[in-house]
Coordinates of C-alpha atoms in Angstrom, one line a residue:
X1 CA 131.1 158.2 79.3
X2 CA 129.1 154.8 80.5
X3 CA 128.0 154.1 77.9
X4 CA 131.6 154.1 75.8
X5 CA 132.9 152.3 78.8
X6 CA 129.4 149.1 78.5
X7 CA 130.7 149.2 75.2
X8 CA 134.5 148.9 75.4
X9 CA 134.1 146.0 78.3
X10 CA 131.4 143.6 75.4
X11 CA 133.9 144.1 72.7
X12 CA 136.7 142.7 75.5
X13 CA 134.7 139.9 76.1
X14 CA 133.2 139.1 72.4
X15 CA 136.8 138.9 71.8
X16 CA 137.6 136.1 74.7
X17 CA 137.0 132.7 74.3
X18 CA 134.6 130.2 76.2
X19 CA 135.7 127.4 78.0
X20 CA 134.5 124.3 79.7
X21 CA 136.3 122.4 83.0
X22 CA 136.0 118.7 83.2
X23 CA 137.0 117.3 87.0
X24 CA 137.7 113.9 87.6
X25 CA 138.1 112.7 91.3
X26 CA 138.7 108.7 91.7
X27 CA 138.9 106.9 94.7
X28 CA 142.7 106.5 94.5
X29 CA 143.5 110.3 94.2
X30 CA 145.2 112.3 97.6
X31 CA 143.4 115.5 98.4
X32 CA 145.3 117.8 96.3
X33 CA 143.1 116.5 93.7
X34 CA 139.8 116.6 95.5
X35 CA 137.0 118.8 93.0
X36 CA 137.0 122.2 95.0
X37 CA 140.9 122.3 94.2
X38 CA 140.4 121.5 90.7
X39 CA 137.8 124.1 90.3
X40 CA 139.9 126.6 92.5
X41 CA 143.2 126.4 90.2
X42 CA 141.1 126.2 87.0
X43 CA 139.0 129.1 87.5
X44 CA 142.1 130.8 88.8
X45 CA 144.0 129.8 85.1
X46 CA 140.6 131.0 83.1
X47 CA 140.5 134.7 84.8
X48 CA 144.5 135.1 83.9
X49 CA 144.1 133.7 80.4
X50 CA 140.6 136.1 79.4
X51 CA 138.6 132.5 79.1
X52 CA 135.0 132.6 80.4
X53 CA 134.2 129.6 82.6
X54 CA 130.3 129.8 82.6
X55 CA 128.2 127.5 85.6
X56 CA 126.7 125.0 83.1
X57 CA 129.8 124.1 81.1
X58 CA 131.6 122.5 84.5
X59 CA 131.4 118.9 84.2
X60 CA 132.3 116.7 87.4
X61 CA 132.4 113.3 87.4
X62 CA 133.2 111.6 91.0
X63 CA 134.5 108.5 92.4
X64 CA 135.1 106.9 88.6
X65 CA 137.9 106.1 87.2
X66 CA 139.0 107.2 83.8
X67 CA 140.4 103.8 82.0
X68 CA 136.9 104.1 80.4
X69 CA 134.8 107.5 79.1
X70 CA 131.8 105.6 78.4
X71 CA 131.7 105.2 81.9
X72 CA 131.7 108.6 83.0
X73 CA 128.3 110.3 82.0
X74 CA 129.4 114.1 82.5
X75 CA 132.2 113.2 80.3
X76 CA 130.0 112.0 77.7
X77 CA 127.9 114.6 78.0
X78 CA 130.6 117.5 77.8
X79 CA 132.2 115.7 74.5
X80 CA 127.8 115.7 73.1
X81 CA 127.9 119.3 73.9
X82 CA 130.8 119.7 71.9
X83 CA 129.6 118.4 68.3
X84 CA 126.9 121.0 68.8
X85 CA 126.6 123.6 66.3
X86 CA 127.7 126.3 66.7
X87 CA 130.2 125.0 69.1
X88 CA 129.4 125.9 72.6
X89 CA 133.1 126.7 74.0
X90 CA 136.2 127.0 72.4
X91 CA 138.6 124.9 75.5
X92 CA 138.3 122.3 77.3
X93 CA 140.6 122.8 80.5
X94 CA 141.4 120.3 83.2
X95 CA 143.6 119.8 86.1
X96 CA 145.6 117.6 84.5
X97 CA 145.9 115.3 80.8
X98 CA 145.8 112.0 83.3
X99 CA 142.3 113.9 84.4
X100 CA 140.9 113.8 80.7
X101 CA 141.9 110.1 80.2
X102 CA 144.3 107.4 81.5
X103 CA 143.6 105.2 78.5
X104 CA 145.9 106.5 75.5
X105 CA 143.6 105.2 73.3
X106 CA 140.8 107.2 74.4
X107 CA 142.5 110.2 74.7
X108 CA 143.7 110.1 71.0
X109 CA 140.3 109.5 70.1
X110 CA 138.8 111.8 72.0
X111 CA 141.8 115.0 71.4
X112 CA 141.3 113.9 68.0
X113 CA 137.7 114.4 67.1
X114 CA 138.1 117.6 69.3
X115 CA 140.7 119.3 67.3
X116 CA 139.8 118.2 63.8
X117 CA 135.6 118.3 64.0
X118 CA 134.8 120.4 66.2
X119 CA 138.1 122.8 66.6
X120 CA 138.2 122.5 70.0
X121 CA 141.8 122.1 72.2
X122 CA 142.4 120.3 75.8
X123 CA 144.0 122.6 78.0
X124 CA 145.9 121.2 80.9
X125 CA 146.3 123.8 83.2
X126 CA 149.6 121.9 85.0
X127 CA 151.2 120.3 82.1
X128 CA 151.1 123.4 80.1
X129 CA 152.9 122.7 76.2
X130 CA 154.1 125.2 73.8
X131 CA 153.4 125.2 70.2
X132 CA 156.4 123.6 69.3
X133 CA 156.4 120.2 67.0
X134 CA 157.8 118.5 70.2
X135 CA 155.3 119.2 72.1
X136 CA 153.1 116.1 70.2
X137 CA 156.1 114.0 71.8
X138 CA 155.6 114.9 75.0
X139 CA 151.6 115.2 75.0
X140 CA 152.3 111.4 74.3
X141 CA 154.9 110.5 76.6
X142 CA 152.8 112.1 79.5
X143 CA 149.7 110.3 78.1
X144 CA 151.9 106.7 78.2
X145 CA 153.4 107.8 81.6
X146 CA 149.1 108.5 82.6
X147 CA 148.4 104.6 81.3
X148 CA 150.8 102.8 83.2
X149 CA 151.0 104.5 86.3
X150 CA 146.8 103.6 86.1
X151 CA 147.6 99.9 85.3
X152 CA 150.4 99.6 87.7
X153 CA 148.3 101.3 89.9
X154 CA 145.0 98.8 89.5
X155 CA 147.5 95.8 89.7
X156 CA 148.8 97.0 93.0
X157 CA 145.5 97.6 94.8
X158 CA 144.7 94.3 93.6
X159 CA 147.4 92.5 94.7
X160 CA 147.0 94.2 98.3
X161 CA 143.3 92.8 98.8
X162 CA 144.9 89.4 97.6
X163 CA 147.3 89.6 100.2
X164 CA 144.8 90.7 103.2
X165 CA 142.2 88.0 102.0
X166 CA 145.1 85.4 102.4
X167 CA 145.2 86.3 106.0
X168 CA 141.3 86.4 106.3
X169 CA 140.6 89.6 105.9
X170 CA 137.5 91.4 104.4
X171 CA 138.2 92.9 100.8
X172 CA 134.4 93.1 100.3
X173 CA 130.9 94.1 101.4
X174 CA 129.4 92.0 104.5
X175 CA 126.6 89.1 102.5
X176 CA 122.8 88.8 103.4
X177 CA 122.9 88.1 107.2
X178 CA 126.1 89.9 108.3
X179 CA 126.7 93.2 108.7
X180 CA 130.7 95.1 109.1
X181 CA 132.2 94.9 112.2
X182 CA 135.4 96.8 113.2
X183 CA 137.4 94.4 111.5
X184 CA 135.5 91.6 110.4
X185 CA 131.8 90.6 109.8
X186 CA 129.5 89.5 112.5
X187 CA 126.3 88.2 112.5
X188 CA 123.1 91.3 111.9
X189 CA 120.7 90.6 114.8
X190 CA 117.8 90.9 112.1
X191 CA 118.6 89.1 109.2
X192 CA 121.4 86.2 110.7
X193 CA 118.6 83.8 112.0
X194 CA 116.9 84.1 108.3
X195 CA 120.1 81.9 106.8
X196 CA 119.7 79.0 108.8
X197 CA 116.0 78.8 108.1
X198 CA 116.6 78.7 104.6
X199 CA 119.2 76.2 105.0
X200 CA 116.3 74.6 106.5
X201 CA 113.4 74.9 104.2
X202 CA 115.5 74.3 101.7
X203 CA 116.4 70.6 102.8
X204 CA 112.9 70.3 103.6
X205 CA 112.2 70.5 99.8
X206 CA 111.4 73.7 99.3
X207 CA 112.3 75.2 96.4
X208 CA 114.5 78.6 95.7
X209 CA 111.7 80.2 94.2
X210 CA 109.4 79.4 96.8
X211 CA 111.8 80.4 99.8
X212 CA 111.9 83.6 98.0
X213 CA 108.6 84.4 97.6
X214 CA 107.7 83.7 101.6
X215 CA 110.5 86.6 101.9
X216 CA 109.1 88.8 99.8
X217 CA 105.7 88.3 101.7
X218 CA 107.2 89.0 104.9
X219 CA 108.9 92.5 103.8
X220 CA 112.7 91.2 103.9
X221 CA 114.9 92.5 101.2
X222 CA 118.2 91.6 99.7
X223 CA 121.3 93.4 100.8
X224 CA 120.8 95.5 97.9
X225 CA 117.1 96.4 99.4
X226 CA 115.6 94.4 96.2
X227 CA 113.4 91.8 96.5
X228 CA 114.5 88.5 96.6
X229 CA 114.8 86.5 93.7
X230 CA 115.3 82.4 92.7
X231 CA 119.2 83.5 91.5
X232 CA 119.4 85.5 95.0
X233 CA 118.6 82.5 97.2
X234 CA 120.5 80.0 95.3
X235 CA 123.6 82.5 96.0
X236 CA 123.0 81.9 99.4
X237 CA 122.2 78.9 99.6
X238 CA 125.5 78.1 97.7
X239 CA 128.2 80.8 99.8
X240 CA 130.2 79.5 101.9
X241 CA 130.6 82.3 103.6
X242 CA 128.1 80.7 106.0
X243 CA 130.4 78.8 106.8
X244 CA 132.9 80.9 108.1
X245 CA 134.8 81.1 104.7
X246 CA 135.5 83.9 102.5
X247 CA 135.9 83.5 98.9
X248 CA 137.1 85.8 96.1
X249 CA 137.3 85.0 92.3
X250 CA 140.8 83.6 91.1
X251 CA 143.4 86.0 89.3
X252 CA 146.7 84.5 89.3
X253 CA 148.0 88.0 88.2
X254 CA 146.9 89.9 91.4
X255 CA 147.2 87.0 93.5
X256 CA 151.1 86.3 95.9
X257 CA 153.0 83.8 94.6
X258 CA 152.8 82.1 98.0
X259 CA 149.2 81.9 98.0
X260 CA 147.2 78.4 98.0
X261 CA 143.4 77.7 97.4
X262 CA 142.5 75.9 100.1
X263 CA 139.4 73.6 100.9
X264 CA 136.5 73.6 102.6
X265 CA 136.7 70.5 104.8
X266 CA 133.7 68.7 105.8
X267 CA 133.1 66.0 108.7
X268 CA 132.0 63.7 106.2
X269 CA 133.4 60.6 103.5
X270 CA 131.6 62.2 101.0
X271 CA 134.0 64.3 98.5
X272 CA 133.7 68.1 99.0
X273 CA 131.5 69.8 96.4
X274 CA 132.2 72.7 94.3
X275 CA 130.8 76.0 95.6
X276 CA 129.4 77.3 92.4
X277 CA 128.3 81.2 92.3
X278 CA 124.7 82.6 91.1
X279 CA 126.4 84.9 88.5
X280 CA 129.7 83.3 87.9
X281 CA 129.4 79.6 88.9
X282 CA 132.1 78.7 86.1
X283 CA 134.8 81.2 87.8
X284 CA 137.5 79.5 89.6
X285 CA 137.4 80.7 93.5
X286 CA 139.7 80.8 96.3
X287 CA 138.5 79.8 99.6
X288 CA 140.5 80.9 103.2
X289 CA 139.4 80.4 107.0
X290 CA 137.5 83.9 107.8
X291 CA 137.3 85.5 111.5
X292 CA 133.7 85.5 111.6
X293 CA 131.3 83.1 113.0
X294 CA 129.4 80.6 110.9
X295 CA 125.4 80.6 110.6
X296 CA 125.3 77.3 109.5
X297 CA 127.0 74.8 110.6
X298 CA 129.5 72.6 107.5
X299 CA 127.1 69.2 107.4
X300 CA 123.9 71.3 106.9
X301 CA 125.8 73.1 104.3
X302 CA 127.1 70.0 102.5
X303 CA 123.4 68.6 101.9
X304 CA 122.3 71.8 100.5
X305 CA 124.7 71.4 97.6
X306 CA 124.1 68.0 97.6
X307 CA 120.4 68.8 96.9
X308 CA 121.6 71.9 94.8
X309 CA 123.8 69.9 92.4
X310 CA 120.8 67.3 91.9
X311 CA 118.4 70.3 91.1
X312 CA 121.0 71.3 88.3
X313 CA 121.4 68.1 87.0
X314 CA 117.3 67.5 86.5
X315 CA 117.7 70.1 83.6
X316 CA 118.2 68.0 80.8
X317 CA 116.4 64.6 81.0
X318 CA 115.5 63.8 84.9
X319 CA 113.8 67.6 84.9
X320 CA 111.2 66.7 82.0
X321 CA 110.5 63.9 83.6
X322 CA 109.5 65.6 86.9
X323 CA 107.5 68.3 84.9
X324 CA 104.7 65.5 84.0
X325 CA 102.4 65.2 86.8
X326 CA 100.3 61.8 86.1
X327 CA 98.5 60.0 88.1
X328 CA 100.8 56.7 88.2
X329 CA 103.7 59.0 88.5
X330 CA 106.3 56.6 90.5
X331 CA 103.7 53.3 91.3
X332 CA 104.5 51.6 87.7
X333 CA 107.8 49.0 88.1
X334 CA 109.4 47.5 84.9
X335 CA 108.7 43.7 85.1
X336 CA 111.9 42.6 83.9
X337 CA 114.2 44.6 86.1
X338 CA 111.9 46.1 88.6
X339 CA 112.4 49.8 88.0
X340 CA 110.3 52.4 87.4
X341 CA 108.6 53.4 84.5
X342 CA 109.1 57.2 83.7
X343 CA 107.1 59.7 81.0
X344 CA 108.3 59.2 77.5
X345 CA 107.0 61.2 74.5
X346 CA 106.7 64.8 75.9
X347 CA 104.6 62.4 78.7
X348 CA 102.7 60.2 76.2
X349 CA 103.8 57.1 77.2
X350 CA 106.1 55.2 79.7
X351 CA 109.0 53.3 79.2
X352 CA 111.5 52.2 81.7
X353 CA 113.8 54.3 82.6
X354 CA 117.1 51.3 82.4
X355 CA 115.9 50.3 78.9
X356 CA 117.0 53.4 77.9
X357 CA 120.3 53.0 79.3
X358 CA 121.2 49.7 77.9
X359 CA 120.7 48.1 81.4
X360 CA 117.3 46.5 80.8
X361 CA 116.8 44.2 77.9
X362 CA 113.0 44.0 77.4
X363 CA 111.2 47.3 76.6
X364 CA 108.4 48.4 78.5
X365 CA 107.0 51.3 76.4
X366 CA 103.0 51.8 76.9
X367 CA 100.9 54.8 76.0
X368 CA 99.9 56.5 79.3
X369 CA 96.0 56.3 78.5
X370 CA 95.9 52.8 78.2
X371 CA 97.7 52.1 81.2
X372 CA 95.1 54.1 83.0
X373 CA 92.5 52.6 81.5
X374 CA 94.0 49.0 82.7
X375 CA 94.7 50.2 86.4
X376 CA 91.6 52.0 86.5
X377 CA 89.8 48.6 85.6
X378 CA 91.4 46.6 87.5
X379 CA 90.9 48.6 90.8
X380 CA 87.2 48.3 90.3
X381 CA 87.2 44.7 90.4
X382 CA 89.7 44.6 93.5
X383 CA 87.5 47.6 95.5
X384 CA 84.0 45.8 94.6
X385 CA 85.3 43.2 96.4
X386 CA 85.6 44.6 99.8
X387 CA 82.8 45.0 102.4
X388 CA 81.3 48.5 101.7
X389 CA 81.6 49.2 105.6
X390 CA 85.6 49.2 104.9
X391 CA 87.4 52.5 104.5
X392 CA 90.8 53.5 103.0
X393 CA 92.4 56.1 105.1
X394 CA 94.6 58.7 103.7
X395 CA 97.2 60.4 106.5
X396 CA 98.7 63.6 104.9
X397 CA 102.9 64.1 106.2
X398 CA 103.5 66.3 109.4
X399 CA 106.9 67.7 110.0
X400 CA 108.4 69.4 113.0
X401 CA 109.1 72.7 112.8
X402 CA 112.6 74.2 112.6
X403 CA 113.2 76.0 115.9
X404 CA 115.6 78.4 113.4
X405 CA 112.4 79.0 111.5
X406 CA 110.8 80.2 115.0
X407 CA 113.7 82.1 115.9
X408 CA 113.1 83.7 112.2
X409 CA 109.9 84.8 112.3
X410 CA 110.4 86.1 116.1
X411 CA 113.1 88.7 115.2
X412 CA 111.0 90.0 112.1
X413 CA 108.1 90.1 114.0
X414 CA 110.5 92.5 116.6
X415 CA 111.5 94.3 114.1
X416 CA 107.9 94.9 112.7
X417 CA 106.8 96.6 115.8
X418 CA 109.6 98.9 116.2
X419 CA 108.8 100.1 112.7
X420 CA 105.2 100.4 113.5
X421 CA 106.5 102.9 116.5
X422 CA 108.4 104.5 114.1
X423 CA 105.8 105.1 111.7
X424 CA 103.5 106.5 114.4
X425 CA 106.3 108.4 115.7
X426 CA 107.0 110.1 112.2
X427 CA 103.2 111.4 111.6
X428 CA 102.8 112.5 115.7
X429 CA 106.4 114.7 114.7
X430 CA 104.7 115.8 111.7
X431 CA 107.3 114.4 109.2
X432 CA 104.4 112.0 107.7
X433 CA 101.1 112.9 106.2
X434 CA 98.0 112.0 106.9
X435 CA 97.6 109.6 103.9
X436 CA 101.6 108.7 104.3
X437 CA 100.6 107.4 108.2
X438 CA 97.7 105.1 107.3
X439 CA 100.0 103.4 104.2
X440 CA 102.7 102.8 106.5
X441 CA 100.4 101.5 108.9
X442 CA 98.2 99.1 107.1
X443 CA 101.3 97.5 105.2
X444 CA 102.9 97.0 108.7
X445 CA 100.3 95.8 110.4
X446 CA 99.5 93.4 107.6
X447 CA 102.9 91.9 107.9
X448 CA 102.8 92.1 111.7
X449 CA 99.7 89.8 111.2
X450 CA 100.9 87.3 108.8
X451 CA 104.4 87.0 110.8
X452 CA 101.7 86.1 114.3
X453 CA 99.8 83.9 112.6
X454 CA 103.3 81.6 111.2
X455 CA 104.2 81.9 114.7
X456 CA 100.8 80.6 116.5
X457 CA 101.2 77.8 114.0
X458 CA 104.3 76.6 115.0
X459 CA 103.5 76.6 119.1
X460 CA 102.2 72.6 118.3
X461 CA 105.5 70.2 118.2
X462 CA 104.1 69.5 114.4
X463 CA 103.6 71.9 111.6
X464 CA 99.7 71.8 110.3
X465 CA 98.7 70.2 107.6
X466 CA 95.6 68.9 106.1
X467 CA 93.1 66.6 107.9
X468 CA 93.1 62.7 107.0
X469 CA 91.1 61.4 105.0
X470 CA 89.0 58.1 105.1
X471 CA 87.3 57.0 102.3
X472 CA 84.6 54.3 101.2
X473 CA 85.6 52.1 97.9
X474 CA 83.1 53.9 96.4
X475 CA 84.1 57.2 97.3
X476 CA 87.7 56.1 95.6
X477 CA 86.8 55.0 92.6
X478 CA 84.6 58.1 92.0
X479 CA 87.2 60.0 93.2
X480 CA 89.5 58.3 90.5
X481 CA 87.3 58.4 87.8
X482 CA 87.0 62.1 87.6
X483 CA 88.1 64.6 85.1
X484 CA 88.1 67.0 88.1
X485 CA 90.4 65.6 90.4
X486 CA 93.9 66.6 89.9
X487 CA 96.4 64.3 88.7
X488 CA 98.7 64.9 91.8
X489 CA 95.2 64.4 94.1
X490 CA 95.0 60.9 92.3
X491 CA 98.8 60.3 92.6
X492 CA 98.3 61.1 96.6
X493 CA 95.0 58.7 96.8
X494 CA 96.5 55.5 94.6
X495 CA 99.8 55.7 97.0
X496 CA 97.7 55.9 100.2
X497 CA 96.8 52.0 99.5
X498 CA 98.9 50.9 96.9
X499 CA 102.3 50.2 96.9
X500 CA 103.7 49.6 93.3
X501 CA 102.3 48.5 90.4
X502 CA 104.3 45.7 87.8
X503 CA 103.5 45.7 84.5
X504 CA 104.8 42.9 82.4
X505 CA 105.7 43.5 78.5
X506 CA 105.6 40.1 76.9
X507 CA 101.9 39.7 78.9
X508 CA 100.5 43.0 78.5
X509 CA 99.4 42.4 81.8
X510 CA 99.5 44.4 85.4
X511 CA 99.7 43.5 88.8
X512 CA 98.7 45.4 91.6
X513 CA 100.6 44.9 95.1
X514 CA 98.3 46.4 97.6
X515 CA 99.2 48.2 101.2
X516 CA 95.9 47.0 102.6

């Protein structure tokens, strides 16, 4: 009697079909269309239509919208499974068409290599259509109806975060140095003192890439908790959200007709630069007055894209000319017109840099070597000259520290020891291992150390630098004459008692205008 009845009930469901459920939940949707209801109603439809719903054929994609499936990886999965052979289910049910696909042309794609390859049908459970030839008409109109309630949709969100950002409000995530307030950003206690010092450093001639790396040695990440980058500092360096600004990429289709870009105005003469973006400097932007407070304050940031535009520009010629490092980089003047004399030839030669131009009429082209050989000569007769008791002294640059810098370095340094409690704190509770503990440890108390020891250098009025230098004739000429001695070192030495050197064309000849 069991056994006829084991029997009976695998016939039944030998004889059922196998199904799959695909639930899409995007942002936009109200709570009837949350995943749990989806499952409920489908699961519900399966049992009262003999279709078996197995664990492993749900596929859920959350949170993503469906104008595009090659953005929804359980989708793409589900529709993988489905060229398998033999096919793995015989349905495909869903909530709702709009569920499957708001782009027609993906779901005519998709319903389409279904059906015809791999004999499988898309089932809405809601929407439910009969056999009839009419049905094809309205599986389409419901698909068009999907589409443009997705489009209007998309313009309408869009068009609502253009009209709060015209009054200064935040459509986006808070940038490196703020964090979200209740209704606007305001400044992160941690990170809003780093801005300014890069500002800072920046002006001071330090380079993105540099400024990046001396973050990266302290432990400070990017909002993303990435390291920092070049790209990541320019984009700083170049938001004006600094300023108190925010800015969002033009699109005149989203945007209220009554809407204006307005500028940045600067306490200045000087015109107000662009604002250009590390990822889409080319993108027109729209600038409005925001209700947070500035880090930096609008001169500071009108020299850094000052500095920043001039950096962009030395990509083509005026960068290959600072490449070359020589050691009469910026002494040598053009006779004729008195300028200077920049590499030519991959840094071969000089030549001057009007001549070029069309605003010097003599050439001044020399081959680097020789010119070397001329000052190097010449030197040697002047230095021999002198009374060997005499010295040429070499002061290196001091420059005072930012107090923003100190302010910096302080509130990482905070920071440091309250995760060094922490990490104590973890292995005491048992949360940490052994081996966990003393990782945790030494990296923090490595950065702990470096951030003390930028801070006991900066307790003098002037940041260290290297000791002066005083130096026989002798000693410079050697010095000079090396192979071993860097051509920047040499640079450094010639301009500690020279001050230009003019070389005259039609001569051949130099002359060397002294400081001592």
């Amino acid at each position: 009697m069991s056994v006829n009845k084991i029997n009976k009930r695998t016939q039944k469901e030998s004889a059922m079909k196998t199904g799959a459920a695909y639930i899409r939940v995007s942002t936009e949707d109200q709570i009837e269309y949350s995943p749990d209801s989806q499952l409920k109603k489908i699961q519900e439809y399966a049992h009262s239509h003999q279709i078996l719903l197995p664990k492993h054929l749900i596929f859920q994609d959350e949170g993503i919208s469906g104008r595009s499936a090659r953005k929804r990886p359980a989708f793409m999965k589900m529709i993988g499974m489905a060229k398998q052979t033999p096919r793995p289910f015989d349905v495909i049910l869903v909530w709702k068409f709009s569920r499957f696909a708001r782009s027609r042309q993906d779901s005519i794609l998709y319903k389409s290599m279904l059906r015809k390859d791999c004999g499988i049908n898309v089932i809405s459970i809601t929407e439910q259509l009969s056999d009839d030839p009419t049905a094809i008409l309205i599986e389409a109109l419901l698909e068009a109806m999907d589409e443009y309630y997705s489009i209007n949709l998309a313009q309408e969100v869009r068009r609502g975060m253009y009209e709060k950002f015209s009054r200064g409000g935040v459509v986006s995530v808070p940038p490196f140095g703020y964090r979200m307030g209740a209704e606007h950003f305001e400044p992160d206690p941690e990170k809003a003192p780093l801005v300014p010092m890069m500002f800072q450093n920046f002006l001071n001639g330090m380079s993105c890439h540099r400024i990046a790396a001396m973050l990266n040695d302290l432990g400070v990440q990017t909002i993303r908790g990435n390291p920092f980058e070049s790209r990541s500092v320019k984009y700083i360096l170049t938001n004006p959200t600094y300023l108190g600004k925010l800015r969002r990429s033009k699109d005149t289709s989203a945007a209220p007709g009554h809407f204006l870009h307005t500028s940045i105005p600067f306490q200045t003469d000087k015109p107000a630069p662009a604002f250009p973006d590390a990822h889409q400097s080319r993108q027109p932007m729209l600038l409005v007055d925001g209700h947070h407070p500035p880090l930096v304050d609008s001169e500071t940031f009108h020299l850094a894209q000052q500095r920043m535009a001039l950096l962009d520009k030395k990509h083509t010629a005026d960068i290959k000319t600072a490449s070359y490092s020589y050691m009469l980089q910026g002494l040598v003047r053009c006779g004729s017109c008195g300028s200077i004399l920049t590499p030519a030839e991959k840094g071969r030669s000089l030549q001057c840099c009007r001549y070029a131009k069309g605003l010097c009429h003599q050439s001044h082209h020399i081959r680097l070597e020789k010119l070397n050989l001329a000052v190097l000569e010449g030197l040697k007769n002047d230095l021999n000259d002198l009374v060997p008791t005499e010295r040429i002294h070499i002061r290196r640059k001091r420059t005072a520290v930012p107090e923003a810098e100190t302010a910096a370095f302080t509130k990482l340094l905070e920071k440091e020891i309250r995760r060094l409690e922490r990490i104590k704190t973890a292995y005491e509770s048992g949360a940490d291992s052994l081996e966990e503990y003393q990782t945790n440890k030494t990296a923090s108390i490595r950065r702990i150390r470096k951030l003390k020891e930028k801070l006991g250098r900066q307790n003098s009025p002037l940041s260290p630098a290297a000791p002066d230098i005083s130096l026989s004739p002798k000693q410079t000429l050697s010095l000079l004459a090396r192979n071993t001695t860097s051509e920047s070192a040499k640079n450094e030495l010639l301009k500690a008692f020279i001050s230009h050197i003019t070389f005259f064309r039609p001569e051949d000849a130099i002359c060397i205008h002294y400081r001592i």
